[in-house]
Amino acid sequence: MKQKKLILGILAALILLTAVLAVLHFQTRDKIPKGALLVSCQGKTAYVELDHLSLTEISGTLVNGKGEEKTVSGQGVALFSLASGDVRSATVVAGDEYAAAVGIEDAENAWLLLGEDGSARLIVFGDANAKRDVKRVVKVVFA
Amino acid sequence: MKHTRLRRLIFLALCCDLGLFTKRLIAPAANILTDSLHIPGGISTSFSLMFLVIAAVLAPGFGCGTLMGAVQSVIALSLGMVGSMGALSPIGYIVPGLVIDCVVFFSRKARLSDEITMLAANMLSAASAGLAANGIVFHLSGLVLLLYMAAALTSGAICGALGGSLVPRLRPILCAGLQKEEKK
């Protein structure tokens, strides 16, 4: 009985801790409107409406972690076209804080593809690294 | 091969496979939770680790968890189930297995009950898996990292408590052959 109380106590404490941290996280994270991106470049931050971007028809091949190729097409914008000034890299962040880095050497292959739900997806064509397939992009930080 | 040892090996293999494939089954439900918390993961791994912890608690000796983790990593690599970790995915399987072995070892030394051992092993192995994934893939920091680790610990504790209720039921079945051989 004492043991069960201890286990329940630990569970309750952990759930409470998770709830408190979740509330703090919700209050401190960037609140980005749906259909928009938060772009940070050289100390300046701005919201960019995805609908207002000049979209280009994109088509190319993605390679997943198993080496399988998949053709992807749609409308999107070059990732580095969102930057103002000279930048060396971009960190693309999803809504769940998953982030991927893209160097300027991949500029020609890095695109933000607009999905049917209005969200953006990072595509790096020919990339064998599955880590850089980021869905529901909400923030791009240029450095 | 003695029946007891064969039964144990079959049980370990079963737990190994269950741990590997149930992660995929539970992932959609776990993703609902992680999406609502705005974290990249850390919940479904706890459920898969529960099977490894059950096997480590029921099997005698040290190294069971690490061995099963290594086997899981080989199976995952051979089936292409590498996820975002890519070629480094064995680290995500072996590190939690090692943590399970260490926790079970010290729990046995301290003569803790199976329920407490399961809870601690599942919690800490889930946390270690989360840290490994963070180091290799996510690179989270600050508050979101704390939330991610708290979610891993909480889900690990819940699964550990669930596993703790299963171990007393499984132990007589697994050890039935051993008792018969001892009587002979």
mmCIF file of C-alpha atoms in Angstrom:
data_model
loop_
_atom_site.group_PDB
_atom_site.id
_atom_site.type_symbol
_atom_site.label_atom_id
_atom_site.label_comp_id
_atom_site.label_asym_id
_atom_site.label_seq_id
_atom_site.Cartn_x
_atom_site.Cartn_y
_atom_site.Cartn_z
ATOM 1 C CA MET A 1 0.000 0.000 0.000
ATOM 2 C CA LYS A 2 2.818 2.345 0.956
ATOM 3 C CA GLN A 3 4.591 1.458 -2.268
ATOM 4 C CA LYS A 4 1.510 2.200 -4.374
ATOM 5 C CA LYS A 5 1.181 5.578 -2.673
ATOM 6 C CA LEU A 6 4.812 6.309 -3.474
ATOM 7 C CA ILE A 7 4.334 5.398 -7.124
ATOM 8 C CA LEU A 8 1.148 7.452 -7.399
ATOM 9 C CA GLY A 9 2.898 10.348 -5.681
ATOM 10 C CA ILE A 10 5.779 10.239 -8.173
ATOM 11 C CA LEU A 11 3.338 10.078 -11.088
ATOM 12 C CA ALA A 12 1.319 12.994 -9.770
ATOM 13 C CA ALA A 13 4.461 15.076 -9.215
ATOM 14 C CA LEU A 14 5.716 14.406 -12.738
ATOM 15 C CA ILE A 15 2.351 15.196 -14.334
ATOM 16 C CA LEU A 16 2.201 18.427 -12.360
ATOM 17 C CA LEU A 17 5.743 19.348 -13.363
ATOM 18 C CA THR A 18 4.959 18.653 -17.033
ATOM 19 C CA ALA A 19 1.785 20.734 -16.822
ATOM 20 C CA VAL A 20 3.625 23.682 -15.252
ATOM 21 C CA LEU A 21 6.406 23.548 -17.835
ATOM 22 C CA ALA A 22 3.833 23.268 -20.634
ATOM 23 C CA VAL A 23 2.019 26.382 -19.436
ATOM 24 C CA LEU A 24 5.304 28.303 -19.176
ATOM 25 C CA HIS A 25 6.304 27.106 -22.641
ATOM 26 C CA PHE A 26 2.987 28.193 -24.177
ATOM 27 C CA GLN A 27 3.325 31.627 -22.613
ATOM 28 C CA THR A 28 6.909 32.227 -23.711
ATOM 29 C CA ARG A 29 6.993 30.712 -27.207
ATOM 30 C CA ASP A 30 6.578 32.877 -30.302
ATOM 31 C CA LYS A 31 2.924 33.130 -31.267
ATOM 32 C CA ILE A 32 2.938 32.961 -35.020
ATOM 33 C CA PRO A 33 -0.372 33.362 -36.880
ATOM 34 C CA LYS A 34 -1.465 30.523 -39.104
ATOM 35 C CA GLY A 35 -0.269 30.963 -42.654
ATOM 36 C CA ALA A 36 2.637 33.169 -41.630
ATOM 37 C CA LEU A 37 6.343 32.794 -41.011
ATOM 38 C CA LEU A 38 8.522 34.594 -38.516
ATOM 39 C CA VAL A 39 11.692 35.614 -40.352
ATOM 40 C CA SER A 40 14.674 36.828 -38.387
ATOM 41 C CA CYS A 41 17.615 38.290 -40.264
ATOM 42 C CA GLN A 42 20.515 40.393 -38.957
ATOM 43 C CA GLY A 43 18.721 41.281 -35.778
ATOM 44 C CA LYS A 44 15.486 42.236 -37.496
ATOM 45 C CA THR A 45 12.330 40.186 -37.122
ATOM 46 C CA ALA A 46 9.252 40.305 -39.309
ATOM 47 C CA TYR A 47 6.140 38.265 -40.019
ATOM 48 C CA VAL A 48 5.784 37.130 -43.612
ATOM 49 C CA GLU A 49 2.409 36.060 -44.958
ATOM 50 C CA LEU A 50 2.880 32.955 -47.063
ATOM 51 C CA ASP A 51 0.014 33.960 -49.358
ATOM 52 C CA HIS A 52 1.740 37.241 -50.174
ATOM 53 C CA LEU A 53 4.965 35.658 -51.350
ATOM 54 C CA SER A 54 5.826 35.355 -55.039
ATOM 55 C CA LEU A 55 5.456 31.637 -55.466
ATOM 56 C CA THR A 56 7.214 29.562 -58.089
ATOM 57 C CA GLU A 57 6.285 26.167 -59.472
ATOM 58 C CA ILE A 58 8.757 23.682 -57.985
ATOM 59 C CA SER A 59 9.469 20.104 -58.881
ATOM 60 C CA GLY A 60 12.290 17.850 -57.794
ATOM 61 C CA THR A 61 13.441 14.634 -56.132
ATOM 62 C CA LEU A 62 13.658 13.944 -52.426
ATOM 63 C CA VAL A 63 15.736 11.120 -50.976
ATOM 64 C CA ASN A 64 14.597 9.632 -47.680
ATOM 65 C CA GLY A 65 16.644 7.850 -45.021
ATOM 66 C CA LYS A 66 16.220 4.523 -46.832
ATOM 67 C CA GLY A 67 17.642 5.919 -50.065
ATOM 68 C CA GLU A 68 14.252 5.847 -51.787
ATOM 69 C CA GLU A 69 13.556 8.668 -54.231
ATOM 70 C CA LYS A 70 10.288 10.529 -54.285
ATOM 71 C CA THR A 71 9.212 13.267 -56.680
ATOM 72 C CA VAL A 72 7.771 16.343 -55.026
ATOM 73 C CA SER A 73 6.108 19.223 -56.770
ATOM 74 C CA GLY A 74 4.094 22.264 -55.861
ATOM 75 C CA GLN A 75 4.304 25.976 -55.338
ATOM 76 C CA GLY A 76 6.913 27.496 -53.130
ATOM 77 C CA VAL A 77 9.638 30.017 -52.593
ATOM 78 C CA ALA A 78 13.400 29.759 -52.424
ATOM 79 C CA LEU A 79 14.418 29.678 -48.762
ATOM 80 C CA PHE A 80 17.206 32.213 -49.053
ATOM 81 C CA SER A 81 15.004 34.641 -50.980
ATOM 82 C CA LEU A 82 13.439 35.526 -47.623
ATOM 83 C CA ALA A 83 16.761 36.884 -46.376
ATOM 84 C CA SER A 84 17.755 40.530 -46.644
ATOM 85 C CA GLY A 85 21.478 41.073 -47.025
ATOM 86 C CA ASP A 86 24.330 38.588 -47.010
ATOM 87 C CA VAL A 87 23.684 35.497 -44.947
ATOM 88 C CA ARG A 88 25.637 32.276 -44.536
ATOM 89 C CA SER A 89 23.023 29.921 -43.163
ATOM 90 C CA ALA A 90 19.389 29.511 -42.221
ATOM 91 C CA THR A 91 17.818 27.645 -39.320
ATOM 92 C CA VAL A 92 14.325 26.479 -40.140
ATOM 93 C CA VAL A 93 12.104 25.794 -37.122
ATOM 94 C CA ALA A 94 8.828 23.869 -37.065
ATOM 95 C CA GLY A 95 5.903 24.382 -34.721
ATOM 96 C CA ASP A 96 7.122 21.566 -32.474
ATOM 97 C CA GLU A 97 10.569 23.255 -32.168
ATOM 98 C CA TYR A 98 12.185 20.728 -34.512
ATOM 99 C CA ALA A 99 14.884 22.637 -36.362
ATOM 100 C CA ALA A 100 17.164 22.050 -39.316
ATOM 101 C CA ALA A 101 20.116 24.077 -40.564
ATOM 102 C CA VAL A 102 20.680 24.869 -44.226
ATOM 103 C CA GLY A 103 23.973 26.359 -45.397
ATOM 104 C CA ILE A 104 24.292 28.884 -48.222
ATOM 105 C CA GLU A 105 25.877 26.136 -50.353
ATOM 106 C CA ASP A 106 22.437 24.472 -50.496
ATOM 107 C CA ALA A 107 20.657 27.705 -51.462
ATOM 108 C CA GLU A 108 19.775 26.524 -54.965
ATOM 109 C CA ASN A 109 18.133 23.345 -53.663
ATOM 110 C CA ALA A 110 16.438 24.677 -50.535
ATOM 111 C CA TRP A 111 12.786 25.625 -50.925
ATOM 112 C CA LEU A 112 9.784 26.300 -48.773
ATOM 113 C CA LEU A 113 6.915 24.381 -50.311
ATOM 114 C CA LEU A 114 3.413 25.599 -49.597
ATOM 115 C CA GLY A 115 1.082 22.835 -48.479
ATOM 116 C CA GLU A 116 -2.647 22.508 -49.041
ATOM 117 C CA ASP A 117 -3.251 23.383 -45.383
ATOM 118 C CA GLY A 118 -1.420 26.678 -45.861
ATOM 119 C CA SER A 119 1.667 25.617 -43.958
ATOM 120 C CA ALA A 120 5.220 25.654 -45.276
ATOM 121 C CA ARG A 121 7.522 22.672 -45.623
ATOM 122 C CA LEU A 122 11.289 22.782 -46.021
ATOM 123 C CA ILE A 123 12.495 20.817 -49.027
ATOM 124 C CA VAL A 124 16.169 20.314 -49.830
ATOM 125 C CA PHE A 125 16.331 18.533 -53.172
ATOM 126 C CA GLY A 126 18.866 15.736 -53.524
ATOM 127 C CA ASP A 127 19.487 15.800 -49.781
ATOM 128 C CA ALA A 128 20.220 12.355 -48.328
ATOM 129 C CA ASN A 129 19.678 13.727 -44.840
ATOM 130 C CA ALA A 130 16.126 13.005 -43.683
ATOM 131 C CA LYS A 131 16.636 15.430 -40.818
ATOM 132 C CA ARG A 132 16.053 18.402 -43.129
ATOM 133 C CA ASP A 133 12.530 17.460 -44.197
ATOM 134 C CA VAL A 134 10.784 19.903 -41.860
ATOM 135 C CA LYS A 135 7.027 20.148 -41.980
ATOM 136 C CA ARG A 136 4.893 23.028 -40.633
ATOM 137 C CA VAL A 137 7.683 25.570 -40.660
ATOM 138 C CA VAL A 138 6.877 28.597 -38.531
ATOM 139 C CA LYS A 139 10.209 30.376 -38.163
ATOM 140 C CA VAL A 140 13.322 30.984 -40.228
ATOM 141 C CA VAL A 141 16.423 32.467 -38.635
ATOM 142 C CA PHE A 142 19.171 33.685 -40.952
ATOM 143 C CA ALA A 143 22.745 34.108 -39.764
ATOM 144 C CA MET B 1 19.248 -26.329 -24.707
ATOM 145 C CA LYS B 2 17.282 -26.422 -21.470
ATOM 146 C CA HIS B 3 13.615 -25.518 -21.695
ATOM 147 C CA THR B 4 14.056 -22.743 -19.173
ATOM 148 C CA ARG B 5 16.797 -21.042 -21.089
ATOM 149 C CA LEU B 6 14.971 -21.459 -24.390
ATOM 150 C CA ARG B 7 11.795 -20.043 -22.868
ATOM 151 C CA ARG B 8 13.727 -17.040 -21.589
ATOM 152 C CA LEU B 9 15.394 -16.456 -24.928
ATOM 153 C CA ILE B 10 12.070 -16.633 -26.736
ATOM 154 C CA PHE B 11 10.629 -14.191 -24.214
ATOM 155 C CA LEU B 12 13.547 -11.796 -24.706
ATOM 156 C CA ALA B 13 13.151 -12.004 -28.483
ATOM 157 C CA LEU B 14 9.417 -11.342 -28.132
ATOM 158 C CA CYS B 15 9.997 -8.304 -25.923
ATOM 159 C CA CYS B 16 12.657 -7.070 -28.329
ATOM 160 C CA ASP B 17 10.273 -7.217 -31.289
ATOM 161 C CA LEU B 18 7.336 -5.794 -29.350
ATOM 162 C CA GLY B 19 9.480 -2.909 -28.185
ATOM 163 C CA LEU B 20 10.589 -2.142 -31.728
ATOM 164 C CA PHE B 21 7.262 -2.382 -33.524
ATOM 165 C CA THR B 22 4.804 -1.050 -30.941
ATOM 166 C CA LYS B 23 6.530 2.303 -31.175
ATOM 167 C CA ARG B 24 5.103 2.655 -34.669
ATOM 168 C CA LEU B 25 1.657 1.586 -33.493
ATOM 169 C CA ILE B 26 1.497 4.074 -30.663
ATOM 170 C CA ALA B 27 3.180 6.925 -32.559
ATOM 171 C CA PRO B 28 -0.051 8.472 -33.956
ATOM 172 C CA ALA B 29 -1.588 8.731 -30.484
ATOM 173 C CA ALA B 30 1.673 9.978 -28.994
ATOM 174 C CA ASN B 31 1.982 12.582 -31.749
ATOM 175 C CA ILE B 32 -1.346 14.084 -30.699
ATOM 176 C CA LEU B 33 0.135 14.708 -27.259
ATOM 177 C CA THR B 34 3.487 15.987 -28.503
ATOM 178 C CA ASP B 35 1.823 18.272 -31.057
ATOM 179 C CA SER B 36 -0.365 19.767 -28.357
ATOM 180 C CA LEU B 37 2.712 20.339 -26.173
ATOM 181 C CA HIS B 38 4.678 21.720 -29.159
ATOM 182 C CA ILE B 39 7.588 19.336 -28.626
ATOM 183 C CA PRO B 40 9.138 17.073 -31.266
ATOM 184 C CA GLY B 41 8.683 13.749 -29.484
ATOM 185 C CA GLY B 42 9.654 11.805 -26.365
ATOM 186 C CA ILE B 43 6.455 9.923 -25.493
ATOM 187 C CA SER B 44 6.148 6.885 -27.733
ATOM 188 C CA THR B 45 9.660 5.710 -26.862
ATOM 189 C CA SER B 46 8.599 5.104 -23.245
ATOM 190 C CA PHE B 47 6.017 2.534 -24.305
ATOM 191 C CA SER B 48 8.507 0.621 -26.410
ATOM 192 C CA LEU B 49 11.066 0.682 -23.591
ATOM 193 C CA MET B 50 8.503 -0.855 -21.228
ATOM 194 C CA PHE B 51 8.955 -4.214 -22.937
ATOM 195 C CA LEU B 52 12.724 -4.068 -22.567
ATOM 196 C CA VAL B 53 12.412 -3.200 -18.899
ATOM 197 C CA ILE B 54 9.977 -6.071 -18.306
ATOM 198 C CA ALA B 55 12.429 -8.475 -19.917
ATOM 199 C CA ALA B 56 15.404 -7.052 -17.994
ATOM 200 C CA VAL B 57 13.557 -7.370 -14.665
ATOM 201 C CA LEU B 58 12.467 -10.950 -15.362
ATOM 202 C CA ALA B 59 15.734 -12.185 -16.818
ATOM 203 C CA PRO B 60 18.630 -12.844 -14.454
ATOM 204 C CA GLY B 61 22.050 -11.313 -14.919
ATOM 205 C CA PHE B 62 23.386 -8.060 -16.280
ATOM 206 C CA GLY B 63 23.367 -7.002 -19.912
ATOM 207 C CA CYS B 64 19.909 -8.063 -21.012
ATOM 208 C CA GLY B 65 18.728 -4.536 -21.768
ATOM 209 C CA THR B 66 21.878 -3.591 -23.660
ATOM 210 C CA LEU B 67 21.717 -6.815 -25.654
ATOM 211 C CA MET B 68 18.094 -6.242 -26.621
ATOM 212 C CA GLY B 69 18.872 -2.635 -27.513
ATOM 213 C CA ALA B 70 21.686 -3.795 -29.770
ATOM 214 C CA VAL B 71 19.440 -6.371 -31.433
ATOM 215 C CA GLN B 72 16.747 -3.751 -31.935
ATOM 216 C CA SER B 73 19.243 -1.401 -33.561
ATOM 217 C CA VAL B 74 20.389 -4.139 -35.950
ATOM 218 C CA ILE B 75 16.779 -4.967 -36.883
ATOM 219 C CA ALA B 76 15.918 -1.290 -37.299
ATOM 220 C CA LEU B 77 18.931 -0.653 -39.534
ATOM 221 C CA SER B 78 18.269 -3.729 -41.630
ATOM 222 C CA LEU B 79 14.608 -2.764 -42.138
ATOM 223 C CA GLY B 80 15.434 0.888 -42.807
ATOM 224 C CA MET B 81 13.533 2.066 -39.725
ATOM 225 C CA VAL B 82 16.148 4.658 -38.842
ATOM 226 C CA GLY B 83 13.994 7.764 -38.505
ATOM 227 C CA SER B 84 15.694 11.142 -38.213
ATOM 228 C CA MET B 85 18.758 9.704 -36.475
ATOM 229 C CA GLY B 86 19.973 7.941 -39.574
ATOM 230 C CA ALA B 87 23.116 5.873 -39.116
ATOM 231 C CA LEU B 88 23.383 7.030 -35.497
ATOM 232 C CA SER B 89 20.099 5.356 -34.549
ATOM 233 C CA PRO B 90 21.899 2.455 -32.723
ATOM 234 C CA ILE B 91 22.857 5.006 -30.071
ATOM 235 C CA GLY B 92 19.157 5.671 -29.484
ATOM 236 C CA TYR B 93 18.566 1.959 -28.850
ATOM 237 C CA ILE B 94 21.697 0.916 -26.961
ATOM 238 C CA VAL B 95 21.971 3.833 -24.519
ATOM 239 C CA PRO B 96 18.501 3.233 -22.999
ATOM 240 C CA GLY B 97 19.272 -0.487 -22.822
ATOM 241 C CA LEU B 98 22.444 0.232 -20.878
ATOM 242 C CA VAL B 99 20.559 2.549 -18.521
ATOM 243 C CA ILE B 100 17.967 -0.187 -17.936
ATOM 244 C CA ASP B 101 20.714 -2.658 -17.045
ATOM 245 C CA CYS B 102 22.342 -0.228 -14.616
ATOM 246 C CA VAL B 103 19.069 0.640 -12.883
ATOM 247 C CA VAL B 104 18.017 -3.004 -12.579
ATOM 248 C CA PHE B 105 21.487 -3.915 -11.256
ATOM 249 C CA PHE B 106 21.435 -1.293 -8.511
ATOM 250 C CA SER B 107 17.797 -2.025 -7.706
ATOM 251 C CA ARG B 108 18.626 -5.678 -7.129
ATOM 252 C CA LYS B 109 21.556 -4.663 -4.911
ATOM 253 C CA ALA B 110 19.234 -2.405 -2.928
ATOM 254 C CA ARG B 111 16.554 -5.136 -2.886
ATOM 255 C CA LEU B 112 13.891 -2.821 -4.260
ATOM 256 C CA SER B 113 10.565 -4.219 -5.392
ATOM 257 C CA ASP B 114 9.812 -4.992 -9.029
ATOM 258 C CA GLU B 115 7.308 -2.125 -9.214
ATOM 259 C CA ILE B 116 9.819 0.487 -8.053
ATOM 260 C CA THR B 117 12.508 -1.014 -10.282
ATOM 261 C CA MET B 118 10.208 -0.882 -13.308
ATOM 262 C CA LEU B 119 9.253 2.718 -12.574
ATOM 263 C CA ALA B 120 12.821 3.900 -12.141
ATOM 264 C CA ALA B 121 14.198 1.932 -15.090
ATOM 265 C CA ASN B 122 11.472 3.057 -17.472
ATOM 266 C CA MET B 123 11.721 6.696 -16.384
ATOM 267 C CA LEU B 124 15.481 6.922 -16.622
ATOM 268 C CA SER B 125 15.751 4.955 -19.860
ATOM 269 C CA ALA B 126 13.085 7.166 -21.456
ATOM 270 C CA ALA B 127 15.001 10.230 -20.301
ATOM 271 C CA SER B 128 18.268 8.844 -21.688
ATOM 272 C CA ALA B 129 16.590 8.067 -25.013
ATOM 273 C CA GLY B 130 15.255 11.605 -25.090
ATOM 274 C CA LEU B 131 18.678 13.064 -24.355
ATOM 275 C CA ALA B 132 20.237 10.924 -27.067
ATOM 276 C CA ALA B 133 17.633 12.053 -29.610
ATOM 277 C CA ASN B 134 18.121 15.655 -28.538
ATOM 278 C CA GLY B 135 21.868 15.444 -28.904
ATOM 279 C CA ILE B 136 21.722 13.839 -32.338
ATOM 280 C CA VAL B 137 18.622 15.380 -33.938
ATOM 281 C CA PHE B 138 16.635 18.010 -32.093
ATOM 282 C CA HIS B 139 19.236 20.235 -30.339
ATOM 283 C CA LEU B 140 16.592 21.725 -28.078
ATOM 284 C CA SER B 141 17.563 24.048 -25.263
ATOM 285 C CA GLY B 142 16.028 26.007 -22.431
ATOM 286 C CA LEU B 143 12.416 25.658 -21.449
ATOM 287 C CA VAL B 144 11.413 23.483 -24.383
ATOM 288 C CA LEU B 145 14.167 21.003 -23.475
ATOM 289 C CA LEU B 146 12.909 20.889 -19.888
ATOM 290 C CA LEU B 147 9.374 20.257 -21.126
ATOM 291 C CA TYR B 148 10.607 17.575 -23.511
ATOM 292 C CA MET B 149 12.490 15.805 -20.700
ATOM 293 C CA ALA B 150 9.545 16.158 -18.310
ATOM 294 C CA ALA B 151 7.257 14.574 -20.906
ATOM 295 C CA ALA B 152 9.743 11.705 -21.371
ATOM 296 C CA LEU B 153 10.038 11.157 -17.616
ATOM 297 C CA THR B 154 6.273 11.292 -17.109
ATOM 298 C CA SER B 155 5.492 8.897 -19.947
ATOM 299 C CA GLY B 156 8.313 6.667 -18.714
ATOM 300 C CA ALA B 157 6.842 6.637 -15.217
ATOM 301 C CA ILE B 158 3.342 5.841 -16.510
ATOM 302 C CA CYS B 159 4.637 2.987 -18.660
ATOM 303 C CA GLY B 160 6.854 1.809 -15.802
ATOM 304 C CA ALA B 161 3.845 1.668 -13.494
ATOM 305 C CA LEU B 162 1.947 -0.280 -16.160
ATOM 306 C CA GLY B 163 4.830 -2.684 -16.595
ATOM 307 C CA GLY B 164 5.113 -3.084 -12.840
ATOM 308 C CA SER B 165 1.595 -4.494 -12.790
ATOM 309 C CA LEU B 166 2.495 -6.993 -15.538
ATOM 310 C CA VAL B 167 5.712 -8.374 -14.049
ATOM 311 C CA PRO B 168 4.076 -10.274 -11.134
ATOM 312 C CA ARG B 169 1.765 -11.949 -13.650
ATOM 313 C CA LEU B 170 4.551 -12.898 -16.035
ATOM 314 C CA ARG B 171 7.143 -14.070 -13.490
ATOM 315 C CA PRO B 172 5.353 -17.335 -12.531
ATOM 316 C CA ILE B 173 4.891 -18.247 -16.200
ATOM 317 C CA LEU B 174 8.489 -17.546 -17.116
ATOM 318 C CA CYS B 175 9.975 -19.155 -14.050
ATOM 319 C CA ALA B 176 7.653 -22.194 -14.026
ATOM 320 C CA GLY B 177 10.150 -24.333 -15.914
ATOM 321 C CA LEU B 178 12.998 -23.326 -13.579
ATOM 322 C CA GLN B 179 11.015 -24.436 -10.546
ATOM 323 C CA LYS B 180 10.272 -27.798 -12.155
ATOM 324 C CA GLU B 181 13.934 -28.356 -12.943
ATOM 325 C CA GLU B 182 14.975 -27.416 -9.427
ATOM 326 C CA LYS B 183 12.557 -30.045 -8.070
ATOM 327 C CA LYS B 184 14.185 -32.704 -10.294
#
